[in-house]
Amino acid sequence: MNEINLLRQRGSEDRPSQKLARVLRLISIVLLSIVGLSSAILFFLNFSSPLFSLQREEATLLSNLSAYQNQFNKYLIIQDRLKNISGVLSKRTKYNEKIDDLLQKVPQNVFINSLSVDAKSMQISVSSHSLSAVNTLIDNTLELVADKKIKRLTMNSLSFDVGKGQYLLSLSADLL
Amino acid sequence: MIESIFSNIKFSFDKSTLTILYTHHKAYIIPVGIVLVCVFTFFFLVSRQIQDVSLTKSEVEEAQKRITVLKENLDTLSKIDELAQNLQLELVSKTLPIEKDFTGILNAISQASSSTGISVADYSFQVGDVSRLPTVSASGPLILTLSLSLQTDAAGAARFLGELSKTVPLSSVGSVQMSGSLSTVNIGFYYRPLSFTKVGFHTPIRNQSSSDSTLLETLSSWQTTGSP
């Protein structure tokens, strides 16, 4: 006589679903461990950061420095003034030296009628009874070009005043 | 027909149904729930913690740099000789005043005139708008222009300008015109209003450089020469 089991055998039908459940459980445990462990590590890293102690140290230093506020302000003013003074001095044209350089080239028997100097150019108008002296002045002034004290020398005019018996010369120079 | 079938179907989710469903699918619901919570936690909380850690690291580095600067500043400031600093402040303030220093300018002209023996014929200031307060410029100092007539020839004008360049307030010549025995010079006298920009202790300060010391010595020698 064959025996027929009418009861459902436990496990035979649910086996795939049990397997799925086990896999899900394993995944959840692994994920939970990862998240828990990483959270703990990150919390420890944040907690052990020296930021708070550094911030306290910074506050203490600022508090100590506040006693020197007056000296600090004076220091800033002095530095600002020195920077600006140095800037002006480095850019300042020494007109007295430029005029002196030119005057040294003027022979004694040549009279300066007018002289004009600005940042870029220099004009000089002279008169002399001697043409040779005028020529010496031109030659001497050309030395300034050779010495690179002036960039270019232009002779604007050379004329002779019959009434006064004087040679009149006008020169202009481009300054470096 | 179909509408009538659906209208007859009734869903009932009472407490007992939910309990049965939960009991029956408990093995799946709990792990799936945990996985979802873990994923949510990872992406919304752990990722923020990671950002916090990297942010904290950079903040620590910046704080360390700031502290280094503050310590150096404290060291430099504590070593400053207050008396010497006051003298330096006075020196640079006379050289580059905070406002148009008419008295200082006239003293400088008078000093250059007396040391060279050249008499000043007349002078005129180009003051400009006096109703508005001058504003400080980052690019450099401001200039008060003065036109000065000197009763001298070119050589005398050169001597006068040489002497004036060693006086305070700081000046620079714009142009020189000489005709006969009268010379006219345009001179700019510098001044610089105080800057009210907030500068904190975190700005690194340094000990005076050798060029600064040399400049201060030069300015000091000008004032010594110029003092009556």
Short mmCIF file of C-alpha atoms in Angstrom, two decimals:
data_model
loop_
_atom_site.label_atom_id
_atom_site.label_comp_id
_atom_site.label_asym_id
_atom_site.label_seq_id
_atom_site.Cartn_x
_atom_site.Cartn_y
_atom_site.Cartn_z
CA MET A 1 0.00 0.00 0.00
CA ASN A 2 1.37 3.29 -1.05
CA GLU A 3 1.60 5.98 1.60
CA ILE A 4 0.55 9.39 0.55
CA ASN A 5 1.79 12.27 2.65
CA LEU A 6 -0.81 15.01 2.50
CA LEU A 7 1.18 17.36 4.69
CA ARG A 8 3.53 19.72 2.99
CA GLN A 9 7.11 18.80 3.64
CA ARG A 10 8.79 21.67 5.51
CA GLY A 11 11.76 23.14 3.67
CA SER A 12 11.32 21.45 0.31
CA GLU A 13 9.13 24.21 -1.20
CA ASP A 14 10.71 27.20 0.68
CA ARG A 15 14.29 26.29 0.00
CA PRO A 16 14.95 29.01 -2.67
CA SER A 17 13.24 31.64 -0.58
CA GLN A 18 15.21 30.62 2.50
CA LYS A 19 18.37 30.91 0.49
CA LEU A 20 17.35 34.41 -0.61
CA ALA A 21 16.58 35.32 2.97
CA ARG A 22 19.99 34.10 4.09
CA VAL A 23 21.71 36.13 1.36
CA LEU A 24 19.73 39.22 2.33
CA ARG A 25 20.59 38.71 5.97
CA LEU A 26 24.28 38.36 5.13
CA ILE A 27 24.23 41.50 2.98
CA SER A 28 22.48 43.47 5.69
CA ILE A 29 25.00 42.31 8.32
CA VAL A 30 27.94 43.18 6.07
CA LEU A 31 26.50 46.62 5.22
CA LEU A 32 25.65 47.31 8.84
CA SER A 33 29.19 46.40 9.85
CA ILE A 34 30.71 48.61 7.15
CA VAL A 35 28.54 51.61 8.02
CA GLY A 36 29.01 51.14 11.75
CA LEU A 37 32.76 50.69 11.50
CA SER A 38 33.26 53.61 9.10
CA SER A 39 31.07 55.85 11.28
CA ALA A 40 33.09 54.92 14.33
CA ILE A 41 36.40 55.54 12.57
CA LEU A 42 35.25 58.88 11.17
CA PHE A 43 33.85 59.93 14.54
CA PHE A 44 37.17 59.06 16.15
CA LEU A 45 39.07 61.02 13.48
CA ASN A 46 36.87 64.07 13.98
CA PHE A 47 37.00 63.75 17.72
CA SER A 48 40.77 63.39 17.85
CA SER A 49 41.31 66.44 15.56
CA PRO A 50 43.51 69.13 17.16
CA LEU A 51 41.29 71.87 15.68
CA PHE A 52 39.65 72.84 18.94
CA SER A 53 42.92 73.10 20.83
CA LEU A 54 44.37 75.12 17.94
CA GLN A 55 41.40 77.47 18.02
CA ARG A 56 41.89 77.93 21.75
CA GLU A 57 45.60 78.63 21.21
CA GLU A 58 44.76 81.14 18.46
CA ALA A 59 42.31 82.95 20.74
CA THR A 60 44.96 83.11 23.47
CA LEU A 61 47.54 84.50 21.05
CA LEU A 62 45.09 87.12 19.77
CA SER A 63 44.36 88.10 23.32
CA ASN A 64 48.09 88.46 24.03
CA LEU A 65 48.60 90.44 20.83
CA SER A 66 45.85 92.90 21.69
CA ALA A 67 48.24 94.35 24.28
CA TYR A 68 50.47 95.38 21.36
CA GLN A 69 47.74 97.02 19.27
CA ASN A 70 49.37 100.43 19.51
CA GLN A 71 52.77 99.19 18.35
CA PHE A 72 51.09 97.20 15.58
CA ASN A 73 49.25 100.28 14.25
CA LYS A 74 52.44 102.33 14.35
CA TYR A 75 54.31 99.54 12.59
CA LEU A 76 51.73 99.48 9.79
CA ILE A 77 51.86 103.28 9.35
CA ILE A 78 55.68 103.27 9.29
CA GLN A 79 55.79 100.45 6.75
CA ASP A 80 53.20 102.12 4.54
CA ARG A 81 55.08 105.45 4.64
CA LEU A 82 58.45 103.79 4.00
CA LYS A 83 57.05 101.88 1.02
CA ASN A 84 55.65 105.06 -0.51
CA ILE A 85 58.74 107.16 0.26
CA SER A 86 60.94 104.49 -1.30
CA GLY A 87 58.67 104.41 -4.37
CA VAL A 88 58.89 108.18 -4.82
CA LEU A 89 62.66 108.26 -4.32
CA SER A 90 63.22 105.50 -6.86
CA LYS A 91 61.17 107.33 -9.50
CA ARG A 92 62.32 110.85 -8.68
CA THR A 93 64.25 112.52 -11.46
CA LYS A 94 67.37 114.28 -10.24
CA TYR A 95 66.97 117.52 -12.17
CA ASN A 96 69.84 119.17 -10.39
CA GLU A 97 72.22 116.47 -11.67
CA LYS A 98 70.87 116.74 -15.22
CA ILE A 99 71.26 120.52 -15.21
CA ASP A 100 74.75 120.20 -13.69
CA ASP A 101 75.73 117.65 -16.34
CA LEU A 102 74.71 120.07 -19.05
CA LEU A 103 76.26 123.13 -17.43
CA GLN A 104 79.61 121.36 -17.15
CA LYS A 105 79.60 121.08 -20.94
CA VAL A 106 79.01 124.80 -21.50
CA PRO A 107 82.29 126.68 -22.24
CA GLN A 108 82.97 129.85 -20.26
CA ASN A 109 82.45 132.26 -23.15
CA VAL A 110 78.99 130.87 -23.90
CA PHE A 111 76.05 132.55 -22.18
CA ILE A 112 72.87 130.61 -21.40
CA ASN A 113 69.83 132.64 -22.45
CA SER A 114 67.21 130.12 -21.43
CA LEU A 115 66.97 126.60 -20.14
CA SER A 116 63.93 124.40 -19.83
CA VAL A 117 63.85 120.90 -18.35
CA ASP A 118 60.95 118.55 -17.82
CA ALA A 119 60.60 114.83 -17.33
CA LYS A 120 61.22 113.94 -20.97
CA SER A 121 63.22 116.69 -22.58
CA MET A 122 65.62 119.55 -22.10
CA GLN A 123 65.90 122.71 -24.20
CA ILE A 124 68.75 125.16 -24.02
CA SER A 125 69.26 128.41 -25.84
CA VAL A 126 72.72 129.98 -25.74
CA SER A 127 74.57 132.89 -27.26
CA SER A 128 78.26 133.53 -27.82
CA HIS A 129 80.56 135.86 -29.72
CA SER A 130 82.68 132.86 -30.68
CA LEU A 131 81.53 130.30 -33.21
CA SER A 132 84.30 128.03 -32.00
CA ALA A 133 82.83 128.11 -28.47
CA VAL A 134 79.42 127.23 -29.88
CA ASN A 135 80.98 124.33 -31.73
CA THR A 136 82.72 123.19 -28.53
CA LEU A 137 79.36 123.27 -26.75
CA ILE A 138 77.83 121.03 -29.42
CA ASP A 139 80.76 118.61 -29.24
CA ASN A 140 80.64 118.55 -25.44
CA THR A 141 76.92 118.01 -25.39
CA LEU A 142 77.29 115.09 -27.77
CA GLU A 143 79.46 113.47 -25.11
CA LEU A 144 76.32 113.30 -22.96
CA VAL A 145 74.74 111.15 -25.67
CA ALA A 146 77.82 108.91 -25.70
CA ASP A 147 77.70 108.73 -21.89
CA LYS A 148 74.01 107.75 -22.20
CA LYS A 149 72.93 110.66 -20.06
CA ILE A 150 70.67 111.94 -22.82
CA LYS A 151 69.01 109.92 -25.54
CA ARG A 152 69.08 112.23 -28.52
CA LEU A 153 70.39 115.71 -29.22
CA THR A 154 68.75 117.97 -31.78
CA MET A 155 70.07 121.29 -32.97
CA ASN A 156 66.95 123.41 -33.45
CA SER A 157 68.65 126.50 -34.83
CA LEU A 158 71.95 128.26 -35.25
CA SER A 159 71.83 131.90 -36.24
CA PHE A 160 73.95 135.03 -36.13
CA ASP A 161 72.70 138.32 -34.67
CA VAL A 162 74.50 140.96 -36.71
CA GLY A 163 73.47 143.81 -34.38
CA LYS A 164 74.99 142.17 -31.28
CA GLY A 165 77.60 140.18 -33.11
CA GLN A 166 76.48 137.02 -31.37
CA TYR A 167 75.87 133.50 -32.49
CA LEU A 168 72.58 132.08 -31.20
CA LEU A 169 72.18 128.34 -30.73
CA SER A 170 69.13 126.37 -29.68
CA LEU A 171 69.45 122.71 -28.70
CA SER A 172 66.95 120.20 -27.49
CA ALA A 173 67.65 116.84 -25.92
CA ASP A 174 65.47 113.84 -25.19
CA LEU A 175 66.17 112.62 -21.69
CA LEU A 176 66.51 108.99 -20.78
CA MET B 1 -18.07 44.58 -17.27
CA ILE B 2 -14.46 45.04 -16.10
CA GLU B 3 -15.40 48.11 -14.13
CA SER B 4 -18.05 46.14 -12.33
CA ILE B 5 -15.51 43.39 -11.44
CA PHE B 6 -13.03 45.90 -10.01
CA SER B 7 -15.72 47.75 -8.16
CA ASN B 8 -16.54 44.53 -6.32
CA ILE B 9 -12.95 43.92 -5.18
CA LYS B 10 -12.28 45.25 -1.70
CA PHE B 11 -8.84 45.61 -0.13
CA SER B 12 -8.69 45.42 3.57
CA PHE B 13 -5.40 46.30 5.40
CA ASP B 14 -6.31 46.05 9.01
CA LYS B 15 -3.86 45.36 11.82
CA SER B 16 -4.25 41.61 11.71
CA THR B 17 -3.55 41.50 7.95
CA LEU B 18 -0.38 43.54 8.40
CA THR B 19 0.73 41.30 11.28
CA ILE B 20 0.18 38.21 9.14
CA LEU B 21 2.06 39.77 6.24
CA TYR B 22 4.94 40.81 8.49
CA THR B 23 5.14 37.39 10.17
CA HIS B 24 5.06 35.65 6.83
CA HIS B 25 7.76 37.87 5.18
CA LYS B 26 9.74 38.72 8.26
CA ALA B 27 12.84 36.97 6.92
CA TYR B 28 12.97 39.41 3.99
CA ILE B 29 11.55 42.60 5.46
CA ILE B 30 14.11 43.03 8.25
CA PRO B 31 17.27 42.53 6.09
CA VAL B 32 15.88 44.71 3.29
CA GLY B 33 15.02 47.38 5.85
CA ILE B 34 18.52 47.20 7.30
CA VAL B 35 20.07 47.42 3.83
CA LEU B 36 17.96 50.48 3.00
CA VAL B 37 18.85 52.16 6.29
CA CYS B 38 22.55 51.35 5.74
CA VAL B 39 22.49 52.76 2.21
CA PHE B 40 20.70 55.90 3.43
CA THR B 41 23.13 56.27 6.34
CA PHE B 42 26.14 55.80 4.10
CA PHE B 43 25.13 58.29 1.46
CA PHE B 44 23.67 60.95 3.72
CA LEU B 45 25.59 60.68 6.97
CA VAL B 46 28.88 58.85 6.41
CA SER B 47 29.67 60.83 3.25
CA ARG B 48 29.14 64.04 5.24
CA GLN B 49 31.41 62.74 7.94
CA ILE B 50 34.06 62.05 5.30
CA GLN B 51 33.69 65.63 4.03
CA ASP B 52 33.92 66.88 7.61
CA VAL B 53 37.16 64.96 8.14
CA SER B 54 38.79 66.43 5.01
CA LEU B 55 37.43 69.88 5.90
CA THR B 56 38.75 69.58 9.44
CA LYS B 57 42.14 68.58 8.07
CA SER B 58 42.35 71.68 5.90
CA GLU B 59 41.04 73.83 8.77
CA VAL B 60 43.74 72.43 11.02
CA GLU B 61 46.41 73.27 8.45
CA GLU B 62 45.07 76.82 8.10
CA ALA B 63 44.82 77.24 11.87
CA GLN B 64 48.43 76.06 12.22
CA LYS B 65 49.55 78.60 9.62
CA ARG B 66 47.61 81.38 11.37
CA ILE B 67 49.11 80.42 14.72
CA THR B 68 52.62 80.46 13.24
CA VAL B 69 52.00 83.98 11.91
CA LEU B 70 50.52 85.12 15.22
CA LYS B 71 53.47 83.71 17.18
CA GLU B 72 55.96 85.43 14.87
CA ASN B 73 54.00 88.69 15.08
CA LEU B 74 53.89 88.47 18.87
CA ASP B 75 57.62 87.85 18.93
CA THR B 76 58.35 90.79 16.58
CA LEU B 77 55.99 93.20 18.36
CA SER B 78 57.24 92.30 21.81
CA LYS B 79 60.80 93.12 20.70
CA ILE B 80 59.93 96.57 19.31
CA ASP B 81 61.57 99.45 21.12
CA GLU B 82 58.66 101.83 21.62
CA LEU B 83 60.83 104.94 21.88
CA ALA B 84 62.66 104.15 18.64
CA GLN B 85 59.37 103.35 16.97
CA ASN B 86 57.92 106.72 17.99
CA LEU B 87 60.96 108.47 16.52
CA GLN B 88 60.60 106.52 13.28
CA LEU B 89 56.91 107.35 13.11
CA GLU B 90 57.68 111.03 13.59
CA LEU B 91 60.39 110.86 10.93
CA VAL B 92 58.25 109.19 8.25
CA SER B 93 55.25 111.37 9.11
CA LYS B 94 57.30 114.51 8.53
CA THR B 95 58.68 113.09 5.29
CA LEU B 96 55.31 111.93 4.01
CA PRO B 97 52.67 113.82 5.99
CA ILE B 98 49.08 112.67 6.28
CA GLU B 99 47.79 115.98 4.91
CA LYS B 100 48.99 119.03 2.97
CA ASP B 101 51.72 120.34 5.20
CA PHE B 102 51.99 124.00 4.15
CA THR B 103 54.19 124.92 7.10
CA GLY B 104 56.55 122.05 6.39
CA ILE B 105 56.75 123.02 2.72
CA LEU B 106 57.52 126.65 3.47
CA ASN B 107 60.14 125.56 6.00
CA ALA B 108 61.73 123.29 3.38
CA ILE B 109 61.85 126.13 0.84
CA SER B 110 63.22 128.49 3.43
CA GLN B 111 65.85 125.93 4.45
CA ALA B 112 66.93 125.30 0.84
CA SER B 113 66.98 129.04 0.22
CA SER B 114 69.12 129.84 3.26
CA SER B 115 71.60 127.02 2.66
CA THR B 116 72.12 127.95 -0.99
CA GLY B 117 71.83 131.71 -0.58
CA ILE B 118 69.22 131.88 -3.33
CA SER B 119 66.27 134.14 -2.75
CA VAL B 120 62.77 133.09 -3.58
CA ALA B 121 60.91 135.69 -5.59
CA ASP B 122 57.37 134.38 -5.25
CA TYR B 123 55.49 131.15 -5.05
CA SER B 124 51.98 129.82 -5.59
CA PHE B 125 50.32 126.61 -4.48
CA GLN B 126 47.92 124.75 -6.71
CA VAL B 127 45.80 123.46 -3.87
CA GLY B 128 42.69 122.23 -5.73
CA ASP B 129 39.44 121.27 -4.04
CA VAL B 130 39.74 121.95 -0.33
CA SER B 131 36.13 121.15 0.49
CA ARG B 132 36.54 117.42 0.09
CA LEU B 133 38.70 115.24 2.26
CA PRO B 134 41.47 113.58 0.27
CA THR B 135 41.05 109.87 -0.19
CA VAL B 136 43.91 107.50 0.24
CA SER B 137 45.02 105.77 -2.90
CA ALA B 138 46.55 102.33 -3.01
CA SER B 139 48.69 103.36 -5.95
CA GLY B 140 50.71 105.95 -4.09
CA PRO B 141 50.85 109.30 -2.37
CA LEU B 142 49.06 112.48 -3.41
CA ILE B 143 50.83 115.60 -4.63
CA LEU B 144 50.49 119.26 -3.81
CA THR B 145 52.02 121.26 -6.64
CA LEU B 146 53.92 124.44 -6.03
CA SER B 147 55.23 126.89 -8.56
CA LEU B 148 58.31 128.68 -7.31
CA SER B 149 60.25 131.58 -8.80
CA LEU B 150 63.91 131.82 -7.91
CA GLN B 151 66.19 134.79 -8.52
CA THR B 152 69.06 132.75 -9.83
CA ASP B 153 70.59 131.29 -12.96
CA ALA B 154 70.59 127.63 -14.03
CA ALA B 155 73.49 126.67 -11.77
CA GLY B 156 71.80 128.30 -8.78
CA ALA B 157 68.52 126.57 -9.61
CA ALA B 158 70.34 123.22 -9.75
CA ARG B 159 71.92 123.89 -6.34
CA PHE B 160 68.56 124.92 -4.90
CA LEU B 161 66.86 121.78 -6.25
CA GLY B 162 69.67 119.59 -4.95
CA GLU B 163 69.23 121.08 -1.49
CA LEU B 164 65.44 120.88 -1.64
CA SER B 165 65.63 117.18 -2.52
CA LYS B 166 67.21 116.60 0.91
CA THR B 167 64.46 118.28 2.86
CA VAL B 168 61.09 117.15 4.10
CA PRO B 169 58.23 116.90 3.19
CA LEU B 170 59.23 114.69 0.30
CA SER B 171 59.18 116.49 -3.02
CA SER B 172 59.95 115.95 -6.67
CA VAL B 173 60.52 118.47 -9.42
CA GLY B 174 58.12 118.53 -12.37
CA SER B 175 59.87 121.07 -14.56
CA VAL B 176 62.47 123.83 -14.51
CA GLN B 177 62.48 126.90 -16.69
CA MET B 178 65.25 129.44 -16.60
CA SER B 179 65.40 132.68 -18.45
CA GLY B 180 68.13 135.22 -17.70
CA SER B 181 68.48 135.35 -13.94
CA LEU B 182 65.01 134.12 -13.07
CA SER B 183 64.22 130.43 -12.73
CA THR B 184 60.78 128.95 -12.31
CA VAL B 185 60.40 125.46 -10.91
CA ASN B 186 57.30 123.34 -10.51
CA ILE B 187 57.64 121.13 -7.47
CA GLY B 188 55.29 118.45 -6.20
CA PHE B 189 55.18 117.92 -2.44
CA TYR B 190 53.89 114.53 -1.42
CA TYR B 191 51.41 113.63 1.29
CA ARG B 192 49.37 110.55 2.01
CA PRO B 193 46.24 110.38 4.16
CA LEU B 194 45.97 107.55 6.63
CA SER B 195 44.41 104.39 5.35
CA PHE B 196 41.54 103.08 7.43
CA THR B 197 41.66 99.59 6.00
CA LYS B 198 41.16 97.06 8.74
CA VAL B 199 44.34 95.06 9.14
CA GLY B 200 44.31 92.31 11.72
CA PHE B 201 47.04 90.56 13.65
CA HIS B 202 46.90 87.73 11.12
CA THR B 203 48.80 89.93 8.66
CA PRO B 204 52.41 88.81 8.79
CA ILE B 205 54.79 91.50 9.96
CA ARG B 206 58.53 91.34 9.63
CA ASN B 207 61.51 92.86 11.27
CA GLN B 208 62.82 96.00 9.64
CA SER B 209 64.79 95.16 6.50
CA SER B 210 68.22 96.59 5.81
CA SER B 211 66.81 98.75 3.01
CA ASP B 212 64.23 100.17 5.43
CA SER B 213 66.95 100.94 7.95
CA THR B 214 69.09 102.60 5.28
CA LEU B 215 66.14 104.70 4.14
CA LEU B 216 65.37 105.73 7.72
CA GLU B 217 68.99 106.73 8.22
CA THR B 218 68.88 108.82 5.04
CA LEU B 219 65.66 110.53 6.14
CA SER B 220 67.14 111.11 9.56
CA SER B 221 70.23 112.74 8.03
CA TRP B 222 67.98 115.07 6.01
CA GLN B 223 66.16 116.16 9.12
CA THR B 224 69.36 116.61 11.08
CA THR B 225 70.69 118.82 8.31
CA GLY B 226 67.42 120.68 8.14
CA SER B 227 66.84 121.28 11.81
CA PRO B 228 67.59 124.85 12.86
#
